[in-house]
Amino acid sequence: MLSFKTLLLSLITLAASTLSAVLLLARYRGFLRLIPGVEDYKRGAGKAKQGDCRGAVEAFTKALAVNPTLVEAYIERGVARSQLGDHQGAIEDFTRAISINPNDIGAYLHRANLRTAKGDRLGALEDYQKASKLFFEQNTTHKSRHRLRHWQQQPPLPVRPLTPGEEFFSQGLSKARKEDHKGAIEDFNQALRLNPQNSQIYYNRGRSRFKLGDTQGAIADLTHALQSNPGNAEAYFILGNIYRKLGAYQRAILNYTQALQLWPNNPKVYYNRAIASAELADERKSAEDKQNSLEDYQKAAALFLQQEDLLNYRRAINHLPQSLQEEISPKESRNTDGFSSISAASAAKTNSVSQDKPQKSQPLLQLERKLLSLLSGDRGAATILLSKAQKKNPGRPADWYLEKAIWDLERERGR
């Protein structure tokens, strides 16, 4: 039987644990309230749960007016819009969600289902393929498998006949994907005669006009598209590219900045804004513009490194002085004794080498030096190559990853 003292201590401990949990929950809820738009988002989610799709759309729209990067609000609003029959609006929401988080499987699946219903079978197939690729890349957890099975069991939306305007638009999209931009523009023109208020048609015609070098036509179309849909980050990005090409660097920077407000983690926008700032610095002999350019190159390089995009990472980092390059390089790759994140993790493993790649085993330090020599000392690039090799071929010894990276580089350069 427990003594009174032991029982009292147990009750005190339980009370303290409960109080800590309550305080932690309160702190978490307080933190959530600090996220702009979260209250409107929660209200929208509640209305959607009750079946009030129109009220949900209104609440999600308010949330996004405050916080245009709240990806969950785009997805939930897209679902509500699709239930209201606004398939085009829903597709635009899922497209926006994907531009913010390109790894959201659900957004691709939602959009694929809607594209199927609209008759855009090619676009739907691309979305299903992307979702399938992400599914396997994201480690196929039990939750992911359950989610995919749930989607596979969902009945597809009924495929209704396309209106003439939608038919022309779909044909235009198909031609644009095949780089037949002249033919695409002809179809978009027909689509706009039938649907003159559709911002997506103006946006896509603007893209095709830009591809064909019709900068003024592209500016007019993209500007018109943004008047109806100011959340189209890619339209701002393309306008930035157009104005930079025309030498209007300040207007280019303004559009890139608008794109980044909606697309905050897109390294290509930082990279292009860096180019525009550098060109403006040369034109105005401005140290401030030069500094802005370096900051954007640094941000772009860091994001490319994070995304393991070796080619663009090297393009961005080559614009930076050595001191800034070292700030971006992963800490583990700065160790002069080797790449600890790769070597240390696998050095204890067996030293067998696969038969499908170079088999010669060399001391790790010699291999590391050879890899760095091929990359002109770029440790960040070396880390990307080793990380990719490790992800694709888990469980290999350290020298195998180094030899694989060296072999790939030498093959690429024709040695």
Short mmCIF file of C-alpha atoms in Angstrom, two decimals, residues 6 20 26 33 46 53 64 74 82-83 104 109 130 201 209 223 232-233 244 251 270 287 338 346:
data_model
loop_
_atom_site.label_atom_id
_atom_site.label_comp_id
_atom_site.label_asym_id
_atom_site.label_seq_id
_atom_site.Cartn_x
_atom_site.Cartn_y
_atom_site.Cartn_z
CA THR A 6 4.47 8.80 -1.78
CA SER A 20 3.42 22.10 -18.08
CA ALA A 26 -1.29 27.63 -24.59
CA ARG A 33 -2.23 33.16 -33.54
CA GLY A 46 -14.76 25.16 -39.87
CA CYS A 53 -18.36 26.05 -49.19
CA LEU A 64 -4.80 34.92 -48.22
CA TYR A 74 -4.95 27.82 -51.27
CA SER A 82 -14.21 22.54 -56.88
CA GLN A 83 -17.21 21.50 -54.78
CA ASP A 104 2.80 18.78 -51.98
CA LEU A 109 -3.58 15.02 -57.27
CA LYS A 130 4.73 14.25 -60.63
CA ILE A 201 -5.77 32.64 -71.13
CA ARG A 209 4.26 35.94 -76.91
CA THR A 223 -0.38 42.85 -66.90
CA ASN A 232 0.16 34.80 -60.07
CA ALA A 233 3.83 34.83 -59.03
CA ARG A 244 15.46 43.13 -67.66
CA ARG A 251 11.00 47.80 -63.22
CA TYR A 270 16.61 35.66 -56.48
CA ALA A 287 27.58 50.36 -54.39
CA GLY A 338 37.16 15.16 -45.45
CA SER A 346 29.79 4.97 -44.21
#
